Coordinates of C-alpha atoms in Angstrom, one line a residue:
M14 CA -92.8 32.6 -48.7
S15 CA -96.2 31.1 -50.2
L16 CA -97.2 27.2 -48.7
Y17 CA -100.0 25.7 -50.5
N18 CA -101.3 29.1 -51.5
Y19 CA -102.8 28.7 -47.7
V20 CA -100.4 31.8 -46.6
D21 CA -100.4 35.3 -48.2
S22 CA -100.1 37.6 -45.2
A23 CA -98.7 37.7 -41.5
K24 CA -99.2 39.9 -38.8
L25 CA -96.3 42.5 -38.6
S26 CA -95.7 44.7 -36.0
D27 CA -97.3 48.6 -36.2
K28 CA -93.2 49.8 -36.9
Y29 CA -94.2 48.0 -40.5
D30 CA -96.4 48.9 -43.6
Q31 CA -96.5 46.1 -45.8
N32 CA -97.8 42.3 -44.9
I33 CA -98.1 41.0 -48.2
I34 CA -96.3 37.7 -48.8
G35 CA -98.8 36.0 -51.5
N36 CA -98.1 38.9 -54.4
N37 CA -94.5 38.9 -53.6
T38 CA -93.4 35.6 -54.5
M39 CA -91.0 35.0 -56.7
D40 CA -89.8 31.4 -58.6
V41 CA -86.3 30.5 -58.5
V42 CA -84.2 28.7 -61.1
F43 CA -81.5 27.5 -58.8
K44 CA -81.9 24.6 -56.5
M45 CA -83.6 25.5 -53.5
I46 CA -81.9 23.1 -51.1
S47 CA -78.3 21.8 -51.6
D48 CA -76.2 18.6 -50.8
T49 CA -74.3 20.3 -48.4
R50 CA -77.1 21.8 -46.6
L51 CA -79.3 18.7 -46.8
K52 CA -76.1 17.3 -44.8
Y53 CA -75.4 20.2 -42.4
Y54 CA -79.5 19.4 -41.3
E55 CA -78.5 15.6 -41.3
L56 CA -75.6 16.2 -38.8
K57 CA -77.5 18.9 -36.8
D58 CA -80.1 16.2 -36.2
R59 CA -77.8 13.7 -35.0
Q60 CA -75.8 16.3 -32.6
K61 CA -79.6 16.1 -30.4
N62 CA -78.7 12.8 -29.8
I63 CA -75.1 13.4 -28.6
K64 CA -75.7 11.8 -25.0
T65 CA -75.8 8.5 -26.2
M66 CA -72.7 8.4 -28.4
S67 CA -69.2 7.8 -27.5
K68 CA -66.2 10.1 -27.2
D69 CA -64.9 9.3 -30.2
E70 CA -68.2 9.9 -32.1
I71 CA -68.9 13.3 -30.6
V72 CA -65.0 14.2 -31.9
A73 CA -66.0 13.1 -35.5
L74 CA -69.3 14.5 -35.5
D75 CA -68.0 18.0 -34.3
K76 CA -65.2 17.6 -37.1
S77 CA -67.6 16.9 -40.0
L78 CA -69.9 19.6 -38.7
G79 CA -67.2 22.3 -38.3
E80 CA -66.4 21.0 -42.3
V81 CA -69.6 21.5 -43.5
S82 CA -70.3 24.7 -41.7
K83 CA -67.3 26.3 -43.5
Q84 CA -68.7 25.2 -46.7
L85 CA -71.9 26.4 -46.0
A86 CA -71.3 29.5 -45.1
F87 CA -69.6 29.9 -48.8
E88 CA -72.7 28.6 -50.5
D89 CA -74.7 30.8 -48.3
S90 CA -72.9 34.0 -49.9
I91 CA -72.9 32.9 -53.0
R92 CA -76.8 32.2 -52.7
G93 CA -77.1 35.8 -51.1
F94 CA -76.1 37.0 -54.5
Q95 CA -78.7 35.3 -56.1
I96 CA -81.8 36.2 -54.5
V97 CA -80.7 40.0 -54.8
A98 CA -80.4 39.2 -58.6
K99 CA -83.8 37.3 -58.7
L100 CA -85.6 39.7 -56.2
R101 CA -84.4 42.8 -59.1
A102 CA -85.2 40.6 -61.8
S103 CA -88.8 39.6 -60.5
K104 CA -89.1 43.3 -60.1
I105 CA -90.0 43.1 -56.0
P106 CA -88.8 46.0 -55.5
N107 CA -90.8 47.7 -58.2
R108 CA -93.9 46.2 -56.8
V109 CA -93.8 47.6 -53.4
L110 CA -92.7 50.8 -54.4
S111 CA -95.6 51.2 -56.9
N112 CA -98.0 50.5 -53.5
L113 CA -96.5 53.1 -52.1
L114 CA -96.1 55.9 -54.7
I115 CA -98.4 55.5 -57.6
D116 CA -102.6 56.2 -57.3
N117 CA -103.8 53.9 -60.0
K118 CA -106.7 55.8 -60.5
L119 CA -104.6 58.7 -61.2
G120 CA -102.0 56.7 -63.1
Y121 CA -99.3 58.8 -61.5
M122 CA -97.2 59.3 -58.6
T123 CA -98.3 60.8 -55.2
L124 CA -96.7 61.0 -51.7
A125 CA -100.2 60.5 -49.9
K126 CA -99.7 56.9 -48.7
L127 CA -96.0 58.3 -47.5
E128 CA -97.5 61.4 -46.3
E129 CA -100.2 59.6 -44.0
R130 CA -97.7 57.2 -42.5
A131 CA -95.2 60.2 -41.8
L132 CA -98.0 61.6 -39.4
Y133 CA -98.4 58.5 -38.2
D134 CA -95.3 58.0 -37.1
A135 CA -94.9 61.5 -36.1
T136 CA -94.4 61.5 -31.8
D137 CA -96.0 64.6 -29.7
S138 CA -93.1 66.4 -29.9
D139 CA -92.6 66.2 -33.7
V140 CA -96.4 67.6 -33.7
M141 CA -95.6 70.0 -31.3
Q142 CA -92.7 71.5 -33.2
A143 CA -94.5 71.4 -35.9
K144 CA -97.3 73.2 -34.9
S145 CA -95.3 76.1 -33.7
S146 CA -93.5 76.4 -37.2
A147 CA -94.6 78.7 -40.3
R148 CA -95.2 75.4 -42.4
Q149 CA -97.1 73.6 -39.7
M150 CA -97.9 70.1 -40.6
S151 CA -96.5 70.3 -43.8
S152 CA -93.2 70.5 -41.9
I153 CA -94.0 66.6 -40.8
K154 CA -95.3 65.5 -44.5
D155 CA -92.0 66.8 -45.9
R156 CA -90.6 63.5 -44.2
A157 CA -92.3 61.4 -46.6
V158 CA -89.8 61.1 -49.3
S159 CA -86.9 60.7 -46.6
M160 CA -88.9 57.5 -45.4
L161 CA -88.3 55.7 -48.5
E162 CA -84.9 55.9 -47.4
N163 CA -85.8 52.7 -45.0
V164 CA -87.5 50.3 -47.6
Y165 CA -86.7 46.7 -46.2
F166 CA -87.6 43.3 -48.2
W167 CA -87.4 40.4 -45.8
V168 CA -86.8 37.3 -48.0
Y169 CA -87.6 33.9 -47.0
D170 CA -85.6 31.3 -48.6
S171 CA -87.6 28.0 -47.2
N172 CA -85.8 25.0 -48.0
E173 CA -86.5 22.0 -45.9
Y174 CA -90.3 21.1 -45.2
K175 CA -90.6 18.2 -42.7
I176 CA -93.8 16.0 -41.4
T177 CA -92.9 13.5 -38.3
S178 CA -95.5 11.1 -36.5
D179 CA -95.5 10.5 -33.5
E180 CA -94.1 6.9 -32.1
K181 CA -97.3 6.4 -30.1
D182 CA -99.9 7.7 -32.3
S183 CA -99.3 8.2 -35.8
R184 CA -101.9 11.1 -36.0
L185 CA -99.8 13.0 -34.0
K186 CA -97.7 14.7 -36.2
T187 CA -95.0 17.5 -36.1
H188 CA -94.6 20.1 -38.8
T189 CA -91.4 21.8 -39.2
L190 CA -89.9 24.7 -41.3
R191 CA -85.9 25.4 -42.2
G192 CA -84.4 27.8 -44.1
G193 CA -82.7 31.3 -43.8
V194 CA -84.2 34.5 -44.3
Y195 CA -82.5 37.7 -45.7
L196 CA -82.8 41.2 -44.5
V197 CA -82.6 43.3 -47.7
K198 CA -82.9 47.1 -48.3
L199 CA -83.5 49.1 -51.1
D200 CA -80.6 51.4 -51.6
M201 CA -81.8 54.9 -52.3
E202 CA -78.7 55.7 -51.5
T203 CA -77.1 54.7 -54.7
L204 CA -80.4 55.9 -56.6
N205 CA -80.3 59.7 -55.2
K206 CA -76.3 60.2 -55.7
N207 CA -76.6 59.2 -59.3
G208 CA -79.7 61.4 -59.6
Q209 CA -81.6 58.3 -60.9
F210 CA -84.7 58.2 -58.8
E211 CA -85.4 62.1 -59.8
N212 CA -85.4 60.8 -63.5
L213 CA -88.2 58.4 -62.3
I214 CA -90.2 60.9 -60.7
F215 CA -93.7 61.5 -62.9
Q216 CA -96.5 63.7 -61.5
E217 CA -98.8 63.5 -64.7
F218 CA -99.9 60.7 -66.4
S219 CA -97.7 59.5 -68.7
T220 CA -97.4 55.7 -70.1
S221 CA -94.1 56.0 -71.2
K222 CA -93.0 57.1 -67.7
L223 CA -95.0 54.2 -65.9
K224 CA -93.5 51.5 -68.1
A225 CA -90.2 53.2 -67.0
F226 CA -90.6 53.0 -63.8
K227 CA -92.2 49.4 -63.8
D228 CA -89.5 48.2 -65.6
F229 CA -86.5 49.8 -63.8
N230 CA -84.1 47.6 -62.3
F231 CA -84.2 49.2 -58.6
P232 CA -80.6 48.4 -56.8
V233 CA -81.0 46.4 -53.1
K234 CA -78.3 45.2 -50.9
V235 CA -78.5 42.5 -48.2
I236 CA -78.2 43.9 -44.8
F237 CA -77.7 40.2 -43.1
R238 CA -79.2 36.5 -43.2
K239 CA -80.0 34.1 -40.2
D240 CA -81.3 30.7 -40.0
F241 CA -85.0 30.1 -38.9
Y242 CA -86.6 26.9 -37.6
T243 CA -90.1 26.8 -36.8
S244 CA -92.2 23.8 -36.0
T245 CA -95.9 23.3 -34.8
S246 CA -98.5 20.3 -34.5
N247 CA -101.2 19.2 -36.6
Y248 CA -102.9 18.9 -33.0
S249 CA -104.4 20.9 -29.7
V250 CA -105.6 19.2 -26.8
D251 CA -109.6 19.3 -25.7
Y252 CA -109.1 20.1 -22.1
G253 CA -112.8 20.0 -21.4
G254 CA -113.5 16.6 -22.8
S255 CA -110.4 15.1 -21.2
L256 CA -111.4 16.9 -17.7
L257 CA -114.7 15.6 -18.5
K258 CA -112.9 11.9 -18.8
S259 CA -111.1 12.3 -16.1
L260 CA -114.0 12.7 -13.8
G261 CA -115.6 9.4 -14.9
K262 CA -118.3 10.9 -16.9
E263 CA -116.6 8.7 -19.9
K264 CA -115.9 5.3 -20.6
S265 CA -112.7 6.1 -22.6
S266 CA -110.0 7.6 -20.6
E267 CA -108.1 8.5 -23.7
V268 CA -106.9 12.3 -24.4
K269 CA -109.2 14.1 -27.0
Y270 CA -107.3 15.8 -30.1
I271 CA -108.8 18.6 -32.1
F272 CA -107.0 18.2 -35.5
K273 CA -106.0 21.4 -37.5
E274 CA -106.5 22.4 -41.1
D275 CA -103.8 22.6 -43.2
A276 CA -104.1 26.1 -43.8
E277 CA -104.0 26.6 -39.6
I278 CA -101.2 25.0 -39.8
Q279 CA -99.0 26.7 -42.9
K280 CA -100.8 30.1 -41.0
E281 CA -98.5 29.1 -37.6
L282 CA -95.5 28.4 -39.6
V283 CA -95.3 31.7 -41.2
S284 CA -96.3 33.5 -38.2
G285 CA -93.5 32.1 -36.2
T286 CA -91.0 32.6 -38.8
V287 CA -91.6 36.0 -39.4
T288 CA -92.2 36.6 -35.4
D289 CA -88.3 35.4 -35.2
A290 CA -87.1 37.3 -37.5
N291 CA -88.7 40.6 -36.1
E292 CA -87.3 39.4 -32.7
T293 CA -83.5 39.0 -34.5
F294 CA -83.1 42.2 -36.4
T295 CA -84.6 44.2 -34.2
A296 CA -82.0 42.8 -31.5
N297 CA -79.1 43.1 -34.4
Y298 CA -80.0 46.0 -36.1
E299 CA -79.7 49.6 -35.1
P300 CA -82.4 51.1 -37.1
F301 CA -85.1 49.0 -36.2
R302 CA -84.3 49.4 -32.3
V303 CA -87.0 51.5 -30.7
K304 CA -85.3 55.0 -29.7
S305 CA -87.0 58.0 -27.6
S306 CA -86.4 60.7 -25.0
V307 CA -87.5 61.1 -21.6
F308 CA -90.5 63.2 -21.9
A309 CA -91.3 63.4 -18.0
T310 CA -89.7 62.4 -14.8
S311 CA -91.8 61.3 -11.6
P312 CA -92.4 59.0 -12.3
I313 CA -90.5 58.7 -16.0
R314 CA -92.5 58.7 -18.7
V315 CA -91.5 58.3 -22.7
K316 CA -93.7 59.1 -25.7
I317 CA -93.6 55.6 -27.5
G318 CA -96.3 53.2 -26.7
M319 CA -98.3 50.0 -28.8
K320 CA -97.0 51.4 -31.8
E321 CA -93.7 50.4 -31.4
D322 CA -94.6 47.0 -29.6
L323 CA -94.0 48.0 -26.3
E324 CA -94.7 45.6 -24.0
I325 CA -94.8 45.5 -20.0
D326 CA -90.9 45.1 -18.3
H327 CA -89.5 45.7 -21.4
L328 CA -85.8 46.7 -21.2
F329 CA -84.6 50.0 -22.2
K330 CA -81.1 51.8 -22.0
V331 CA -81.2 55.5 -20.7
S332 CA -78.3 57.4 -22.0
E333 CA -77.4 61.3 -22.2
L334 CA -74.9 63.4 -24.6
Q335 CA -71.8 65.1 -23.1
L336 CA -68.7 66.8 -24.1
D337 CA -65.4 65.1 -23.6
K338 CA -62.4 67.2 -22.4
A339 CA -61.5 67.9 -26.4
G340 CA -64.8 68.9 -26.9
N341 CA -65.8 66.1 -28.8
P342 CA -69.3 64.6 -28.1
F343 CA -70.1 61.5 -26.3
E344 CA -72.9 59.2 -25.1
K345 CA -72.4 58.3 -21.4
N346 CA -74.4 55.4 -20.1
V347 CA -77.4 56.6 -17.2
G348 CA -78.9 53.2 -16.5
W349 CA -81.7 51.1 -17.3
L350 CA -85.2 51.1 -17.2
R351 CA -88.0 48.6 -17.6
V352 CA -91.7 49.5 -18.8
Q353 CA -94.3 49.7 -15.8
K354 CA -97.5 51.5 -18.0
V355 CA -98.2 50.9 -21.9
S356 CA -99.9 53.5 -23.8
D357 CA -102.2 52.7 -26.9
N358 CA -100.7 55.6 -29.0
R359 CA -101.8 53.5 -32.4
K360 CA -103.3 56.7 -34.0
K361 CA -101.9 60.0 -35.6
A362 CA -100.2 62.4 -33.0
D363 CA -102.0 65.3 -32.1
G364 CA -99.8 66.4 -29.0
K365 CA -101.5 65.1 -26.7
M366 CA -100.7 61.6 -26.6
E367 CA -100.7 59.7 -23.0
P368 CA -97.0 58.9 -22.9
S369 CA -95.9 55.2 -21.5
V370 CA -94.4 55.3 -17.1
F371 CA -91.3 53.5 -17.0
Y372 CA -89.0 52.4 -13.7
K373 CA -85.8 52.2 -13.0
V374 CA -84.0 49.0 -12.3
F375 CA -80.6 50.1 -12.1
S376 CA -79.9 53.8 -12.8
K377 CA -78.7 57.5 -11.9
G378 CA -80.5 60.3 -12.0
V379 CA -83.0 60.4 -15.0
D380 CA -83.9 64.0 -16.5
K381 CA -85.9 65.2 -19.3
G382 CA -84.8 64.9 -22.7
M383 CA -82.0 62.0 -21.9
K384 CA -82.4 59.2 -24.8
V385 CA -83.8 55.6 -24.3
Q386 CA -83.4 53.0 -26.7
Y387 CA -84.7 49.4 -26.3
F388 CA -82.5 46.2 -25.3
H389 CA -83.8 42.9 -26.9
E390 CA -83.9 40.1 -24.3
T391 CA -85.2 36.9 -24.0
G392 CA -86.5 37.1 -20.9
L393 CA -84.3 34.6 -19.5
V394 CA -82.5 35.8 -16.1
V395 CA -79.7 33.5 -14.5
G396 CA -78.4 33.3 -10.8
A397 CA -77.4 30.4 -8.3
S398 CA -78.1 30.6 -4.6
F399 CA -77.1 28.6 -1.2
N400 CA -78.8 27.4 1.7
A401 CA -77.4 27.4 4.3
L402 CA -79.4 25.6 7.1
P403 CA -77.8 21.9 6.8
D404 CA -80.1 18.5 7.0
N405 CA -83.1 20.3 5.7
I406 CA -85.2 19.4 2.7
F407 CA -84.0 23.4 1.5
S408 CA -80.6 22.8 2.2
G409 CA -77.8 22.9 -0.6
P410 CA -76.7 25.1 -3.5
M411 CA -79.1 26.1 -6.4
V412 CA -79.3 27.0 -9.9
N413 CA -82.1 29.6 -10.3
I414 CA -83.7 30.4 -13.7
D415 CA -86.4 33.4 -13.7
Y416 CA -88.7 34.2 -16.6
I417 CA -89.8 37.4 -17.3
T418 CA -93.5 36.9 -18.5
N419 CA -94.5 40.6 -19.4
L420 CA -97.7 40.5 -18.1
Y421 CA -97.5 42.6 -15.1
P422 CA -94.5 44.8 -13.9
G423 CA -92.2 42.8 -12.0
V424 CA -94.3 39.4 -12.6
R425 CA -91.7 36.8 -13.5
V426 CA -91.8 32.7 -13.3
G427 CA -89.1 30.8 -11.2
L428 CA -87.5 27.3 -11.9
N429 CA -84.9 26.4 -9.1
F430 CA -82.9 23.2 -9.2
G431 CA -80.3 21.8 -6.7
G432 CA -79.6 20.2 -3.4
F433 CA -76.9 17.9 -4.1
T434 CA -76.0 17.7 -0.5
E435 CA -76.3 15.4 2.1
L436 CA -78.8 15.5 4.4
K437 CA -79.4 13.2 8.2
S438 CA -82.8 12.8 9.2
P439 CA -84.0 12.7 12.8
K440 CA -85.1 9.2 14.6
I441 CA -88.7 8.3 12.8
T442 CA -91.3 6.0 14.5
L443 CA -93.6 3.9 12.2
P444 CA -96.5 1.5 13.4
V445 CA -94.7 -0.8 9.9
L446 CA -91.4 -1.0 12.5
D447 CA -93.0 -2.0 15.4
D448 CA -94.6 -5.0 13.5
A449 CA -91.2 -6.2 11.7
F450 CA -88.9 -5.1 14.6
G451 CA -91.0 -5.0 17.7
S452 CA -92.2 -2.1 19.7
G453 CA -90.2 1.0 20.3
S454 CA -88.2 0.3 16.7
D455 CA -86.9 3.7 15.3
L456 CA -85.3 4.4 11.8
S457 CA -83.3 7.2 10.6
F458 CA -81.1 7.5 7.4
K459 CA -78.7 10.1 5.5
G460 CA -79.1 10.3 1.7
R461 CA -78.4 12.8 -1.3
N462 CA -81.0 15.3 -1.7
I463 CA -82.3 16.9 -5.0
L464 CA -84.4 19.7 -4.9
G465 CA -86.9 21.0 -7.7
E466 CA -89.1 24.8 -6.9
L467 CA -91.3 26.5 -9.7
T468 CA -92.2 29.4 -8.0
V469 CA -94.0 32.9 -8.6
Q470 CA -92.7 36.2 -8.0
K471 CA -93.7 40.2 -7.7
I472 CA -90.3 42.2 -7.9
I473 CA -91.0 45.2 -5.7
Q474 CA -88.7 47.5 -7.1
F475 CA -86.6 50.8 -6.0
N476 CA -84.4 51.3 -8.2
M477 CA -81.2 49.4 -6.9
L478 CA -83.1 47.7 -4.7
E479 CA -85.4 44.9 -4.7
L480 CA -88.2 43.3 -2.5
T481 CA -89.3 39.8 -3.9
P482 CA -92.1 38.1 -2.4
Y483 CA -92.9 34.9 -4.3
V484 CA -95.1 31.6 -3.7
G485 CA -95.1 28.2 -5.5
G486 CA -94.3 24.3 -5.0
Y487 CA -91.6 22.3 -4.4
F488 CA -90.6 18.3 -5.0
S489 CA -87.7 17.0 -3.7
S490 CA -86.2 13.5 -3.5
T491 CA -83.7 12.1 -1.3
R492 CA -81.7 8.5 -2.2
M493 CA -80.6 6.6 0.6
T494 CA -76.9 5.8 1.6
E495 CA -77.2 4.7 4.9
L496 CA -80.0 3.3 7.1
T497 CA -80.3 2.8 10.8
I498 CA -83.2 0.7 12.1
G499 CA -84.1 0.0 15.6
G500 CA -80.2 1.1 16.6
V501 CA -78.8 -1.2 13.7
K502 CA -76.9 0.8 11.1
L503 CA -77.3 -1.2 7.4
D504 CA -74.3 0.7 6.1
N505 CA -72.5 -2.7 5.0
P506 CA -71.3 -2.4 1.2
L507 CA -73.2 -5.6 0.4
Y508 CA -76.4 -3.7 1.8
L509 CA -75.7 -0.6 -0.7
P510 CA -77.0 -1.7 -3.7
E511 CA -80.4 -2.5 -2.5
L512 CA -80.6 0.4 -0.2
I513 CA -79.9 2.9 -2.6
K514 CA -83.0 2.2 -4.4
F515 CA -84.9 3.7 -1.9
A516 CA -85.9 6.8 -2.0
Y517 CA -87.9 9.2 0.6
N518 CA -89.8 12.0 -1.8
E519 CA -91.5 15.0 -0.6
Y520 CA -94.2 17.2 -2.3
G521 CA -95.6 20.5 -1.1
G522 CA -96.0 24.5 -1.6
L523 CA -93.6 27.1 -0.5
A524 CA -93.6 31.0 0.1
G525 CA -90.1 33.2 0.7
L526 CA -89.1 36.6 0.3
K527 CA -86.2 38.2 -1.1
F528 CA -84.0 41.2 -1.0
G529 CA -81.4 42.1 -3.5
V530 CA -78.7 44.7 -4.2
N531 CA -78.7 45.3 -7.9
F532 CA -75.3 45.8 -9.2
G533 CA -76.2 46.0 -13.3
K534 CA -78.9 45.2 -15.4
Y535 CA -79.2 41.9 -14.6
T536 CA -76.2 41.4 -11.6
Q537 CA -77.6 41.4 -7.9
L538 CA -76.4 39.8 -4.8
N539 CA -79.5 38.7 -2.5
L540 CA -80.8 37.3 0.8
G541 CA -83.7 35.3 1.2
Y542 CA -85.8 33.2 3.3
K543 CA -88.5 30.6 2.7
V544 CA -90.4 28.2 4.4
G545 CA -92.2 24.7 2.9
F546 CA -95.5 23.3 3.9
T547 CA -95.4 19.5 3.6
L548 CA -98.6 18.3 1.2
V549 CA -97.6 14.4 1.1
S550 CA -94.4 12.3 1.5
E551 CA -93.5 9.2 1.2
L552 CA -90.7 6.1 1.1
K553 CA -90.4 4.2 -2.2
N554 CA -88.5 1.4 -3.3
D555 CA -87.9 1.7 -7.5
D556 CA -88.9 -1.8 -7.4
D557 CA -92.6 -1.2 -6.1
K558 CA -95.0 1.0 -8.0
E559 CA -96.3 2.5 -4.9
G560 CA -94.6 3.8 -1.6
I561 CA -95.2 4.2 1.7
T562 CA -96.9 7.5 1.9
I563 CA -96.3 9.4 5.4
P564 CA -98.0 12.3 7.0
G565 CA -96.2 15.3 7.3
S566 CA -92.3 15.6 6.6
L567 CA -89.4 13.1 8.4
F568 CA -87.0 16.2 8.2
N569 CA -87.6 19.1 10.2
S570 CA -90.2 21.7 9.3
P571 CA -88.7 22.8 5.3
S572 CA -87.4 26.1 5.6
N573 CA -84.0 27.8 5.1
F574 CA -82.1 31.2 4.7
S575 CA -80.4 31.9 1.3
I576 CA -77.5 33.8 -0.7
G577 CA -78.0 34.3 -4.1
L578 CA -76.0 35.9 -7.1
R579 CA -77.9 36.4 -10.3
F580 CA -75.3 37.2 -12.6
A581 CA -76.5 36.7 -16.5
G582 CA -80.1 37.8 -18.6
F583 CA -80.5 36.9 -21.9

């Protein structure tokens, strides 16, 4: 994939050797985007506006999308064969293998590059075992040839590039790139089985052998394909300039933008597709997943790190090999671990590499030598809770969504929303009521509440037990359904249309603590308590631009006990 000649490489994980794109582009003679795919994209874009459609329109759209998807699946299977054929005809495998195997100065094959990579890939345990053997480090270099069994190609089939302008400001544009990415593997198994690869090896200068190698039609096979969609804007906001304007240092109140060069836009698009593909391939293809064994316990340590793209709070499954009653080996799940500390192992192993540290989130005893394997997740964890005390801003059921930040062990950002319960306020005395209804008049109301919370959490983990302190902010809006002023209840249906225009809004901070018991890598039962600190509240009519500001809260001090269930992660 090469866009406007701006992009010829992309940042890849240290798990991979080659990141060159520009030298590996290939022209195709078949149509880049079919009429079926255009129709598919059109229907998917329409699906984004499903809320504005009638029931019949939704049914018709789903039917059309289903029919087009079936046709597209067939076309993609044919396209896969076409891409593989073009990949081989363009001699892309030959170029990559030449880079790995042939020394251009010598003019023949060497294993120098692969041996260097084998030494880099080796773990400390590999090095210690090799040093105790007769051949020492040569035994690791022997792996160089077997590394050819792990040569893969990511083929990006980009078939739509779109630029859309902002409706309010035509200078602001969004660039989107769509298509499919194929994971293709060099089929060394077939080459070795037929003895063809041995015939291609030459370890002294030979023009004919070199030509035969570069002309050979190397076999490849598609592992799988995925759609990709990535987008980026052509600008960033100059927050420094905007802040000065907001403070009155400049007369203009417009937001200041910094516009990107085309090269930067294209690089962001390519980086987005590469990152997305890496995550998908790692999640769905076993050979791409990080696997190792427990090096030591107390604390749990494993000799992997930045070289394997390890990050704080990455999730790992731990298992051990056992025998069933018939004597057949099987893998028994022991539990789940997360990364607490990542070591920088981006160098050749020397037997003294600092291991990364892990902590238990739900696990039995972890012993040295047990297998650990990376488990891909998006970082979203979903649950639900119920705030038990009535007639409180924090009352009612809540949906809880947490995001694992990977910044520090146990640190998460939480978004909670809910409420949806009827609240009854205590009697309130306001000066504005005395002016309108006479001295001593009070006000009370009933209403249905909506509550939103944004929190930052720090999980303190004790294997299956969790203690989670958190702080954040909240917003509450209670839509009135009944109002009583000076002892007169305004609940006549004739008043209702005007009454529901009134809302009591409240903004504030909160702090809380949860205690949870884990029953799996995500499943948890928890109890909690939180208290709010009202910063500002108001009574507001929808027809008015500004509401009546009220000091403090009209309800009892916002606080509540909760019981919750965390049930899924993605």
